[in-house]
Coordinates of C-alpha atoms in Angstrom, one line a residue:
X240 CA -95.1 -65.5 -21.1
X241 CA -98.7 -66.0 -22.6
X242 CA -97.4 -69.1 -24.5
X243 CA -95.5 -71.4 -22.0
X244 CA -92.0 -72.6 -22.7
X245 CA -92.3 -76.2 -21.9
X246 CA -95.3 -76.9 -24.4
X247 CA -92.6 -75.1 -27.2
X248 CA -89.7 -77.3 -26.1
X249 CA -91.8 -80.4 -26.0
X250 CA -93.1 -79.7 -29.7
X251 CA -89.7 -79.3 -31.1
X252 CA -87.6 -81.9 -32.0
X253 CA -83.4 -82.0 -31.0
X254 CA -81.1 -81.5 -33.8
X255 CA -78.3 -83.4 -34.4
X256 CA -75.7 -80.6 -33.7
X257 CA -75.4 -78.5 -31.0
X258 CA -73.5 -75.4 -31.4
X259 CA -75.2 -73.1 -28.7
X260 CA -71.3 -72.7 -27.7
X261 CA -71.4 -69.9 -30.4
X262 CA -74.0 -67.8 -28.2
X263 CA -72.2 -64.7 -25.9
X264 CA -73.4 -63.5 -22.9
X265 CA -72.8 -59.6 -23.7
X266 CA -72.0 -57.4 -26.9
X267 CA -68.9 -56.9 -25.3
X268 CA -68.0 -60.3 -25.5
X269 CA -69.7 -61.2 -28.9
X270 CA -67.3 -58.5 -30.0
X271 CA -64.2 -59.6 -28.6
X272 CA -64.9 -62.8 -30.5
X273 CA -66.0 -61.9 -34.0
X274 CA -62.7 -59.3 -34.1
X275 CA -60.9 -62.6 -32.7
X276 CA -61.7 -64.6 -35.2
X277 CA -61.4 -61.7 -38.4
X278 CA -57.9 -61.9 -37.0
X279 CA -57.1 -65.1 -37.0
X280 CA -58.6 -65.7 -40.4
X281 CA -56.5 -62.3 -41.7
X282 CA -59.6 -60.7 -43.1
X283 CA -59.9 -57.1 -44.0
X284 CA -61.8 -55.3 -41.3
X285 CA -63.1 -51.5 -40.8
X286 CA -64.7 -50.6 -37.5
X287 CA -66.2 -47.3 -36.8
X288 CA -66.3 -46.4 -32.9
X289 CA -69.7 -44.8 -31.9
X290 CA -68.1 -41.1 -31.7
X291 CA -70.8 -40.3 -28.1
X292 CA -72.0 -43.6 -26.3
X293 CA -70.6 -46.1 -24.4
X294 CA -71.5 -49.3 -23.9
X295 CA -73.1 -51.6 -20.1
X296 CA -69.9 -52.4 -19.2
X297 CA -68.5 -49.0 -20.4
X298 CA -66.9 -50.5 -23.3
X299 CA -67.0 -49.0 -26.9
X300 CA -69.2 -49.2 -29.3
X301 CA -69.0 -49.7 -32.8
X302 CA -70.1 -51.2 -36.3
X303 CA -67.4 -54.3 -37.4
X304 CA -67.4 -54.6 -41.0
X305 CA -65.0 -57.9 -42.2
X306 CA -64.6 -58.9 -45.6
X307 CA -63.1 -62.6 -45.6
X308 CA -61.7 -64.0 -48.8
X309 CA -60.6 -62.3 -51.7
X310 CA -62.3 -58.0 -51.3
X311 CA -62.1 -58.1 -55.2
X312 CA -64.7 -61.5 -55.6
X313 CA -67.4 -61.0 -57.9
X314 CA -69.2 -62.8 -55.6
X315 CA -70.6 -61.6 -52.1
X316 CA -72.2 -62.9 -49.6
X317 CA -73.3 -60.3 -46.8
X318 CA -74.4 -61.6 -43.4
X319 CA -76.1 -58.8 -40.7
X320 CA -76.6 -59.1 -36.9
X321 CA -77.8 -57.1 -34.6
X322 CA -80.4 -54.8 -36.5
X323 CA -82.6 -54.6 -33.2
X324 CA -80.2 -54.9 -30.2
X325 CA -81.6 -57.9 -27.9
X326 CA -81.7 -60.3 -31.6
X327 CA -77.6 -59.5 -31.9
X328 CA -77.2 -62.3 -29.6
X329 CA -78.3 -65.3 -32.2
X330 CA -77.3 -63.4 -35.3
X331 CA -73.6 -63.1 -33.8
X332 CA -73.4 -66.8 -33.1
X333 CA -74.9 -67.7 -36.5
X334 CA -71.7 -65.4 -37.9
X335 CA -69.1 -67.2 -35.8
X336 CA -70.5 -70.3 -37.1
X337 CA -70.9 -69.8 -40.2
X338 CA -67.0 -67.8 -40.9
X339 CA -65.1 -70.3 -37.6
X340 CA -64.1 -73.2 -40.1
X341 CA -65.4 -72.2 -43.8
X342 CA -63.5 -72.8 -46.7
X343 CA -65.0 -70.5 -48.7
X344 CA -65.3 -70.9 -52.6
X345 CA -63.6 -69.9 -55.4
X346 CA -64.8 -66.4 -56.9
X347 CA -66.7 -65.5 -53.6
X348 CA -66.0 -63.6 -50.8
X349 CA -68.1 -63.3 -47.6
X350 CA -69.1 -59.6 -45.7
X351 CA -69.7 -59.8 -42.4
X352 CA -71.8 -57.1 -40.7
X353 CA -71.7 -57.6 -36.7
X354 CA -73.7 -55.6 -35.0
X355 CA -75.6 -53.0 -36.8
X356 CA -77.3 -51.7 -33.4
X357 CA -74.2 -51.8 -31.2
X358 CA -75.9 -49.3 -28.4
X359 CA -79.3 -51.5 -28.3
X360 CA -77.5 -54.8 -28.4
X361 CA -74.9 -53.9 -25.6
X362 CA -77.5 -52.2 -23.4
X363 CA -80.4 -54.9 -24.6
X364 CA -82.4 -52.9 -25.8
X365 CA -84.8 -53.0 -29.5
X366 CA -83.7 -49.4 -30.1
X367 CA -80.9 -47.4 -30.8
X368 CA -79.7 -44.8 -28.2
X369 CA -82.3 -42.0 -29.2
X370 CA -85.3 -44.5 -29.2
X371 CA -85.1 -45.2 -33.2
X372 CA -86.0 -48.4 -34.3
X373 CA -83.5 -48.9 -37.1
X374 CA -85.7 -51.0 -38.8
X375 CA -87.6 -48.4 -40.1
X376 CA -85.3 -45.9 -40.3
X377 CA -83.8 -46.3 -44.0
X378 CA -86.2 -44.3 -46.0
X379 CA -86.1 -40.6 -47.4
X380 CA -86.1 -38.5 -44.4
X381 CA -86.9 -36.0 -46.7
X382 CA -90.0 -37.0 -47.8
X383 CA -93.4 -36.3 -45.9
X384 CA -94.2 -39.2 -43.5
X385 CA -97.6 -41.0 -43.8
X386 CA -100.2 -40.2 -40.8
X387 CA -100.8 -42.9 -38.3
X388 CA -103.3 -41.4 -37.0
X389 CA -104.1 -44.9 -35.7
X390 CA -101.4 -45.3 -33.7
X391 CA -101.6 -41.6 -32.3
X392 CA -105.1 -43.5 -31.3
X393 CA -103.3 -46.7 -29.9
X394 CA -100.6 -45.4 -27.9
X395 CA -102.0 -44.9 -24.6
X396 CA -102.7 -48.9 -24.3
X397 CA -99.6 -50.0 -26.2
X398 CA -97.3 -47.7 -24.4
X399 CA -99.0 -47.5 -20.7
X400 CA -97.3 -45.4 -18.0
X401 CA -98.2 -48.7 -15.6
X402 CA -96.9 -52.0 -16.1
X403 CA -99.5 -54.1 -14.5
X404 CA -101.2 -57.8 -15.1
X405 CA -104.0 -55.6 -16.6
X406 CA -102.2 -53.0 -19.3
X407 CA -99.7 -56.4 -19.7
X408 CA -102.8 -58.6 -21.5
X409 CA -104.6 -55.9 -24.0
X410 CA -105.6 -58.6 -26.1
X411 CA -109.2 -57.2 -26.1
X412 CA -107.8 -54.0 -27.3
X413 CA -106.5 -55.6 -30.3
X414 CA -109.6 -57.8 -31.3
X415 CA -111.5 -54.7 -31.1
X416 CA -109.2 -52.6 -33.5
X417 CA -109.2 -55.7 -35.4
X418 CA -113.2 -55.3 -36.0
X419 CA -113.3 -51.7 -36.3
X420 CA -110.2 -51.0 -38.8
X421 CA -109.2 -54.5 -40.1
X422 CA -106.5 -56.7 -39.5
X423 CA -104.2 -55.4 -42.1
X424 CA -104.9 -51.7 -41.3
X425 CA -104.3 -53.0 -37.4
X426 CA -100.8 -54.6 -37.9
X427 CA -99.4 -51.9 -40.4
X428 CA -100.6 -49.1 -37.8
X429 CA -98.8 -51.1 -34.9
X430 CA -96.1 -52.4 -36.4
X431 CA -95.2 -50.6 -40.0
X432 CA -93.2 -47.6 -38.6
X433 CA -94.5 -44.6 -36.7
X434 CA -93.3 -40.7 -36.6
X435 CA -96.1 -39.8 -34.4
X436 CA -94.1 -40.0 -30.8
X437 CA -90.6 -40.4 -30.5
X438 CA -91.1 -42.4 -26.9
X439 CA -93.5 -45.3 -28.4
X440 CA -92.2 -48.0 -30.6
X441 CA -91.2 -48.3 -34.0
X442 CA -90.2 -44.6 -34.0
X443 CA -88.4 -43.8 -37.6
X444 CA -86.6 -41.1 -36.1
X445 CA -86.4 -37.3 -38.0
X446 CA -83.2 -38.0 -39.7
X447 CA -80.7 -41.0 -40.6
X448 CA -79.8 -42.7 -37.4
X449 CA -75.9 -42.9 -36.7
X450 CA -76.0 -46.3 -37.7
X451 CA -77.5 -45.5 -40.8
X452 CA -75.0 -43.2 -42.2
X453 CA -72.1 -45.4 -41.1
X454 CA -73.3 -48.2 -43.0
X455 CA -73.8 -45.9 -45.9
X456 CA -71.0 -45.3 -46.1
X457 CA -69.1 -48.8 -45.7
X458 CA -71.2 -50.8 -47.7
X459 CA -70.9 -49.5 -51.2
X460 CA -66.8 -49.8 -50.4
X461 CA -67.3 -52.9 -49.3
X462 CA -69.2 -54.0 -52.0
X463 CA -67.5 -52.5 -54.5
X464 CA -66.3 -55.4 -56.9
X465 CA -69.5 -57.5 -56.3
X466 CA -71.4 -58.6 -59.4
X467 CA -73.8 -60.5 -57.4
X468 CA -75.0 -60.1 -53.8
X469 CA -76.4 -63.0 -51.7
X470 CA -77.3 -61.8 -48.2
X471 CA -79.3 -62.7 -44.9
X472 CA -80.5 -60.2 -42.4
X473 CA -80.7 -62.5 -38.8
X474 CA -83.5 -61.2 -36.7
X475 CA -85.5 -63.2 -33.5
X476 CA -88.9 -63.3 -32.2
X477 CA -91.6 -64.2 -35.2
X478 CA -92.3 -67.7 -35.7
X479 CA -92.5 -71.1 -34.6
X480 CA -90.3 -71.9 -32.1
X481 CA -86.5 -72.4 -33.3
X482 CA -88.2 -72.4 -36.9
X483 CA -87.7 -69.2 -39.5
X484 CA -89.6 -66.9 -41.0
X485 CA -88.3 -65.4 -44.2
X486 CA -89.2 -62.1 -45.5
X487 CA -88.5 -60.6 -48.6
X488 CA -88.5 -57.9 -50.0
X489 CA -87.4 -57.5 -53.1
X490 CA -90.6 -57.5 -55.7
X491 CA -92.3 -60.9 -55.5
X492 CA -91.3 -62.5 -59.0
X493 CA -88.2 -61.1 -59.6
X494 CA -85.1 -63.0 -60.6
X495 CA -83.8 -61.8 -56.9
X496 CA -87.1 -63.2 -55.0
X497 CA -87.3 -66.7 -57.2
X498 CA -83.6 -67.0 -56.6
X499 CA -83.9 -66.7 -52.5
X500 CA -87.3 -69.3 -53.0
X501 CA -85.2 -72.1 -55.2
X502 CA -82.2 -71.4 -52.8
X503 CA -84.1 -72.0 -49.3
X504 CA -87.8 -73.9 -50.6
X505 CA -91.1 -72.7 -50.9
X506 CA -91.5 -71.6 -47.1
X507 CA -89.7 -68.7 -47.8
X508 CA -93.1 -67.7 -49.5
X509 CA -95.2 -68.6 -46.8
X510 CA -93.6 -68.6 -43.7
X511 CA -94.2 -64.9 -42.4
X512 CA -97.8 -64.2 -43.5
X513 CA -98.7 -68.0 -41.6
X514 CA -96.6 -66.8 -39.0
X515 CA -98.9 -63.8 -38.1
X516 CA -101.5 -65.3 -35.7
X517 CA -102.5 -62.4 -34.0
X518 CA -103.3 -60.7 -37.8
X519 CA -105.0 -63.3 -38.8
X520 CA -102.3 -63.9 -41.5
X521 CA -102.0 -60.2 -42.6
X522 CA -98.2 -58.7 -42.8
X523 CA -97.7 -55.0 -42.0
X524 CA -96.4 -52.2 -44.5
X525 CA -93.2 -51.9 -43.8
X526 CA -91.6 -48.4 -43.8
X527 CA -88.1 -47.9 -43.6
X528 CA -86.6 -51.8 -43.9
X529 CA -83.1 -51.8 -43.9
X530 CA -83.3 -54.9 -46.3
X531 CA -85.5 -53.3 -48.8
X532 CA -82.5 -49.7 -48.9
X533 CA -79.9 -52.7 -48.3
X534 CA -79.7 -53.3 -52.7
X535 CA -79.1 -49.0 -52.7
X536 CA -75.6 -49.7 -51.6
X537 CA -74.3 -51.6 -54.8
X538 CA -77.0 -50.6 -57.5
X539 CA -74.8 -51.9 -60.5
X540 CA -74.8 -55.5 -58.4
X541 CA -77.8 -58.5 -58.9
X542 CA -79.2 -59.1 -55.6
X543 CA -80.7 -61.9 -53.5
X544 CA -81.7 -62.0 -49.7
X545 CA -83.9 -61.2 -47.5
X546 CA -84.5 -61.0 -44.0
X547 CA -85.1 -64.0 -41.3
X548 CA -86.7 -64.1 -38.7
X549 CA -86.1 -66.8 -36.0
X550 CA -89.5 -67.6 -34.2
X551 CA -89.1 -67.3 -30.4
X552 CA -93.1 -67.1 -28.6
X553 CA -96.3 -66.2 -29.8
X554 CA -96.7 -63.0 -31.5
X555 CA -99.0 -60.9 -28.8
X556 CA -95.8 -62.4 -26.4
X557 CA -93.2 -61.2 -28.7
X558 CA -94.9 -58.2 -28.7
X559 CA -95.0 -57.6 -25.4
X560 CA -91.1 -57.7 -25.1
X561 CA -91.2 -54.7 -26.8
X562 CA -93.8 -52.6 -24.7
X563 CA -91.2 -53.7 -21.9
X564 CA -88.3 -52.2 -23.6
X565 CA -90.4 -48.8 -24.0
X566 CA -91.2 -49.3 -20.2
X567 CA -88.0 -49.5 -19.1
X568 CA -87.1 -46.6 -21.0
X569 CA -89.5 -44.0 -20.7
X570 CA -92.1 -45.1 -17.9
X571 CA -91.9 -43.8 -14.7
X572 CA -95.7 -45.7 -13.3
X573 CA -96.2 -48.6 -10.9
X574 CA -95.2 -52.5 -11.7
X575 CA -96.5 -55.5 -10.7
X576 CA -92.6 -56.7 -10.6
X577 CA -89.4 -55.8 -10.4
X578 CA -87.2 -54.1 -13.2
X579 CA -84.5 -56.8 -13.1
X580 CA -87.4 -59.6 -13.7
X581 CA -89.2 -57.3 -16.5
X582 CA -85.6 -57.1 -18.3
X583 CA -85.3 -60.7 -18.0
X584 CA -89.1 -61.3 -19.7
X585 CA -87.6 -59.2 -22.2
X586 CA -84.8 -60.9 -23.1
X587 CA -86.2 -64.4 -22.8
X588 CA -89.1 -63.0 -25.5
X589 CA -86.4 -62.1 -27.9
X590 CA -83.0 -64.7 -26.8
X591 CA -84.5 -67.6 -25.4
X592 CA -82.2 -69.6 -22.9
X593 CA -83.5 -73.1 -23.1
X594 CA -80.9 -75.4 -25.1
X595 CA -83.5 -76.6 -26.9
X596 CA -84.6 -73.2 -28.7
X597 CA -80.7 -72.3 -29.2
X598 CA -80.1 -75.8 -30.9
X599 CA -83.1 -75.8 -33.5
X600 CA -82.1 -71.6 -33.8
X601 CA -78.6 -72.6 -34.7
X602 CA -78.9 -75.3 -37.0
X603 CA -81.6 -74.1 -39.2
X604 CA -80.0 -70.6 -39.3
X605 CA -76.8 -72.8 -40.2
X606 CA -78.8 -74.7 -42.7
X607 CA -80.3 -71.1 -44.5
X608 CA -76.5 -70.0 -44.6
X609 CA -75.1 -73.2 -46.2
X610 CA -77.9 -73.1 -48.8
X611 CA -77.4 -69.1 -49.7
X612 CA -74.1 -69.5 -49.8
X613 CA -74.3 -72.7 -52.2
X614 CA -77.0 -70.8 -54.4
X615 CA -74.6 -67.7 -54.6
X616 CA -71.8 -70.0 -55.4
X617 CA -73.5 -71.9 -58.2
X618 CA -75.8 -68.3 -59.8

């Protein structure tokens, strides 16, 4: 990793509470234990089985939608894991958490939606199984996509065909996109979405991805009595260590946005944009967020959420987890090591295993729960 895990550890300081119990080793396992508990708190549950692909272990796959507490509340608050597959590890955990022991108030009712990328978070992988980066996949398919002519530019040293020390650090290829474009026309190109090649990341796909129409179709059921919509989206990877990074994206001064910035503090404004090092504070246009279609699903509902990230390594670090992912994937060159190691860089970039990060993960993602669920309680 370019940033090394001790100095991280060292700068973080132990929380009080350690639940890192709530982590699972495997999909297959974080399943077993969310359906556990939706029984044994008698929630109302629909799954929908992948209809093709199975999972690592051969199990199936499937989206788990659970609505515990009364389905007709007025009040909702929606919880997602597992948008990109390898970050379904903490967001799983921060579900069991939050629904193991809840009492949960009068007049509310909590969705839970485990898993969203069952394929990429049972086979570890960012993607689902046709390469689409659901992330940016909720848009109209219909509409033309913008050229990215940029990345078309880019992809060669982003997505090499060689996994060596050299293609690994292309930090100089950055700086000097950087000068010549700009840091915000940099980041957007490399991380906004892309419909340029269906092998390189951040693909949006040609269509709705499977997980997309699944979900639009369960939501606006799910949601159907809600009045007013709290919700968190739990992703990994930008950040300080252990520390979030909030992204919103509703528009910046509506009721939903103040709402989410009285509920969680004024770092939910800044958090992201000081987060992007390697930008030199610029965000990327996003195309495609499933947060920003999530408020589609129950238009006749008041909405507040966002997205948060859980800060993991340094952003050219984090990055390079996901030219790994495409390696393993589509890349057929020369490594400097093994696959089994380069999975493991992977998955340490995205699901750190050091106490330490899991601790300050957990209780700050425990924290942001508690204090949307509060603010949803009192609105």
């Amino acid at each position: 990793m370019i940033q090394e895990i001790d100095e991280t550890i060292d700068a973080v300081a132990k929380p009080e509470v350690a639940v890192i119990e709530a982590f699972s080793d495997t999909y297959a396992e974080a399943r077993r234990r969310f359906l556990d508990l939706v029984a044994e708190r008698g929630a109302q549950l629909e799954s929908v089985p992948h209809p093709t692909e199975r999972g690592a272990e051969g199990e199936e796959l499937a989206i788990d939608l659970a609505t515990f507490g009364d389905p007709e509340a007025a009040k909702t608050f929606l919880v997602v894991s597992g948008t990109h597959g390898q970050e379904g590890f903490l967001g799983s955990a921060l579900q069991l958490e939050l629904l193991r022991d809840l009492k949960i108030p009068d007049g509310v009712n909590i969705v839970a939606l485990h898993a969203l990328n069952p394929w990429g978070f049972s086979h570890r992988s960012r993607t689902d199984e046709n390469n689409i980066d659901l992330n940016r996949n909720f848009l109209d398919h219909q509409a033309p996509f913008p050229r990215n002519e940029l990345y078309r530019e880019l992809f060669p040293t982003l997505c090499p065909e060689d996994w060596t020390e050299e293609t690994r650090d292309w930090s100089g290829v950055l700086d000097e996109m950087v000068r010549v474009h700009g840091p915000q026309q940099m980041i957007t190109a490399l991380s906004g979405g892309q419909a340029v090649e269906p092998t390189g990341i951040t693909y949006v796909g040609d269509r709705p991805a499977w997980s997309h129409t699944v979900v639009a179709e369960l939501l606006p059921r799910a949601l159907a009595h809600a009045e007013k919509i709290a919700f968190i989206e739990w992703h990994t990877g930008i950040g300080e260590w252990g520390k979030l990074a909030h992204i919103c994206s509703l528009p910046v001064g509506s009721p939903g946005y103040e709402r989410v910035v009285d509920w969680l503090g004024e770092s939910a404004r800044t958090s992201f944009s000081s987060s992007a090092r390697m930008s030199e504070g610029h965000t990327p246009s996003y195309t495609g967020f499933f947060s920003a279609w999530l408020p589609s699903t129950a238009p006749w509902a008041e909405w507040a959420g966002l997205l948060i990230e859980v800060g993991t390594y340094d952003n050219l670090a984090v990055l390079n987890t996901v030219r790994i992912d495409r390696w393993l994937k589509y890349a057929t060159g020369r490594t400097y090591t093994s696959r089994e190691e380069m999975l493991d860089m992977m998955m340490e970039g995205l699901n750190p295993a050091a106490p330490a990060w899991r601790e300050a993960a957990m209780a700050n993602g425990v924290d942001a729960q508690k204090r949307m669920l509060e603010g949803l309680a009192r609105w």
